[in-house]
XYZ file of C-alpha atoms in Angstrom:
153
model
C 12.006 30.944 -30.118
C 13.746 33.904 -32.237
C 13.803 37.380 -30.560
C 11.649 39.036 -33.225
C 8.473 36.769 -32.269
C 9.043 37.142 -28.553
C 9.728 40.792 -29.116
C 6.020 40.902 -30.931
C 4.623 38.634 -28.422
C 5.422 40.772 -25.635
C 4.173 43.818 -27.462
C 0.819 42.171 -28.047
C 0.399 41.151 -24.275
C 1.366 44.276 -22.700
C -1.313 46.211 -25.157
C -3.693 43.258 -24.066
C -2.920 43.510 -20.100
C -5.639 45.910 -18.738
C -3.939 45.148 -15.256
C -0.985 47.299 -15.911
C -0.504 50.855 -15.697
C -1.092 51.138 -19.626
C 2.781 51.104 -20.454
C 3.239 50.511 -23.753
C 6.124 49.183 -25.323
C 6.095 50.769 -28.723
C 6.444 54.344 -27.667
C 4.547 57.351 -27.783
C 2.090 58.760 -30.968
C 3.399 61.358 -33.213
C 0.914 63.712 -32.869
C 0.623 65.711 -29.604
C -0.188 64.499 -25.977
C 0.823 61.176 -24.614
C -1.229 57.959 -24.758
C 0.942 55.567 -26.679
C -0.169 53.825 -29.812
C 2.932 54.781 -31.946
C 4.702 52.323 -34.063
C 8.161 52.348 -32.956
C 10.341 51.968 -29.634
C 12.419 55.329 -28.665
C 15.210 55.717 -30.589
C 17.980 58.397 -30.013
C 20.124 58.643 -32.855
C 23.790 59.603 -32.201
C 24.122 61.418 -35.438
C 20.955 63.593 -34.882
C 22.676 64.363 -31.243
C 26.160 65.096 -32.596
C 24.480 67.810 -35.357
C 22.586 69.538 -33.072
C 25.404 69.882 -30.641
C 27.664 70.945 -33.737
C 25.209 73.389 -34.638
C 25.134 74.976 -31.021
C 28.711 75.010 -31.498
C 28.749 76.750 -34.437
C 26.141 79.297 -33.434
C 28.846 79.775 -30.219
C 31.554 80.760 -32.367
C 29.719 83.362 -34.890
C 27.542 85.056 -31.947
C 30.846 85.398 -30.020
C 32.739 87.288 -32.793
C 29.245 88.997 -34.149
C 27.911 90.038 -30.376
C 31.566 91.284 -29.776
C 31.647 93.470 -32.976
C 28.175 95.033 -32.160
C 29.009 95.964 -28.732
C 31.939 97.455 -29.540
C 30.475 99.592 -32.188
C 27.759 100.508 -30.253
C 29.962 101.653 -27.152
C 31.866 103.592 -29.563
C 28.899 105.381 -30.865
C 27.488 105.907 -27.462
C 30.910 107.662 -26.377
C 30.634 109.468 -29.697
C 27.225 110.812 -29.248
C 27.588 111.675 -25.506
C 31.032 113.697 -26.001
C 28.767 115.859 -28.530
C 26.163 116.508 -25.865
C 23.764 114.070 -27.582
C 21.337 112.289 -24.923
C 21.486 109.066 -27.608
C 24.833 108.723 -26.420
C 23.556 107.383 -22.417
C 20.804 105.484 -24.205
C 23.165 103.918 -26.579
C 25.756 102.934 -24.240
C 23.160 101.613 -21.829
C 21.842 99.797 -24.773
C 25.121 98.362 -25.166
C 25.229 97.032 -21.941
C 22.435 95.135 -22.053
C 23.021 93.709 -25.548
C 26.322 92.398 -24.223
C 24.561 90.598 -20.996
C 22.086 89.213 -23.417
C 24.737 87.815 -26.002
C 26.799 85.933 -22.721
C 23.756 84.541 -21.767
C 22.876 83.069 -25.179
C 26.762 82.352 -25.544
C 26.769 80.164 -22.412
C 23.176 78.486 -23.409
C 24.644 77.533 -27.068
C 28.031 76.218 -24.995
C 25.535 74.014 -22.427
C 23.624 72.581 -25.340
C 26.727 71.739 -27.504
C 28.639 70.251 -24.708
C 25.571 68.226 -23.221
C 24.721 66.980 -26.199
C 28.311 65.814 -27.418
C 28.230 64.090 -23.728
C 24.676 62.417 -24.347
C 25.725 60.860 -28.089
C 28.965 59.782 -26.289
C 27.911 58.226 -22.948
C 24.588 56.633 -25.062
C 26.974 54.914 -27.354
C 29.222 53.472 -24.539
C 26.029 52.667 -22.795
C 24.917 50.571 -25.999
C 27.749 48.919 -26.485
C 28.089 47.884 -23.095
C 24.522 46.933 -23.227
C 25.301 44.736 -26.791
C 28.397 42.972 -25.500
C 27.013 42.075 -21.968
C 23.525 40.776 -22.939
C 24.664 37.878 -24.816
C 23.778 34.150 -24.012
C 27.230 31.180 -23.584
C 26.427 30.857 -27.667
C 27.303 34.350 -28.124
C 24.237 35.253 -29.546
C 21.498 38.173 -28.177
C 19.561 36.712 -25.082
C 15.809 36.790 -25.578
C 13.393 38.535 -23.396
C 12.535 35.287 -21.945
C 16.304 34.575 -21.276
C 16.793 37.969 -19.583
C 13.677 37.386 -17.483
C 15.502 34.884 -15.617
C 17.789 37.069 -14.136
C 14.921 39.062 -12.793
C 12.279 36.356 -11.836
């Protein structure tokens, strides 16, 4: 029996089987909430992960430069104002310190996102390749669900 046919039968059986924990093989709905009923399996596209990771990397670089410039300009203005006996100078210096803390926190978040998504994309790709090369029968064809079940029966 071809894989597609067997997979369709397995999904139909799972949908009919009320004794299961309502596990759906076809994924979640596209709307809010859970409950299954969607038309596709979960798909993680490496290009999508890479694009988000790259965007976080670019944001990190731009924010680091712009955030540092803003901090230096604010500190300089705060020092000038304080030197001229303006009370706003101390407030601007405090604001600059708070700004720097917030920018560093955001930079760290961008770095974590970029690194995690780059790692995830690579790891998922390697795992998919491993599964694809090991889940073959002696005839070098992809194994059907029933053939796979023999190993776990």
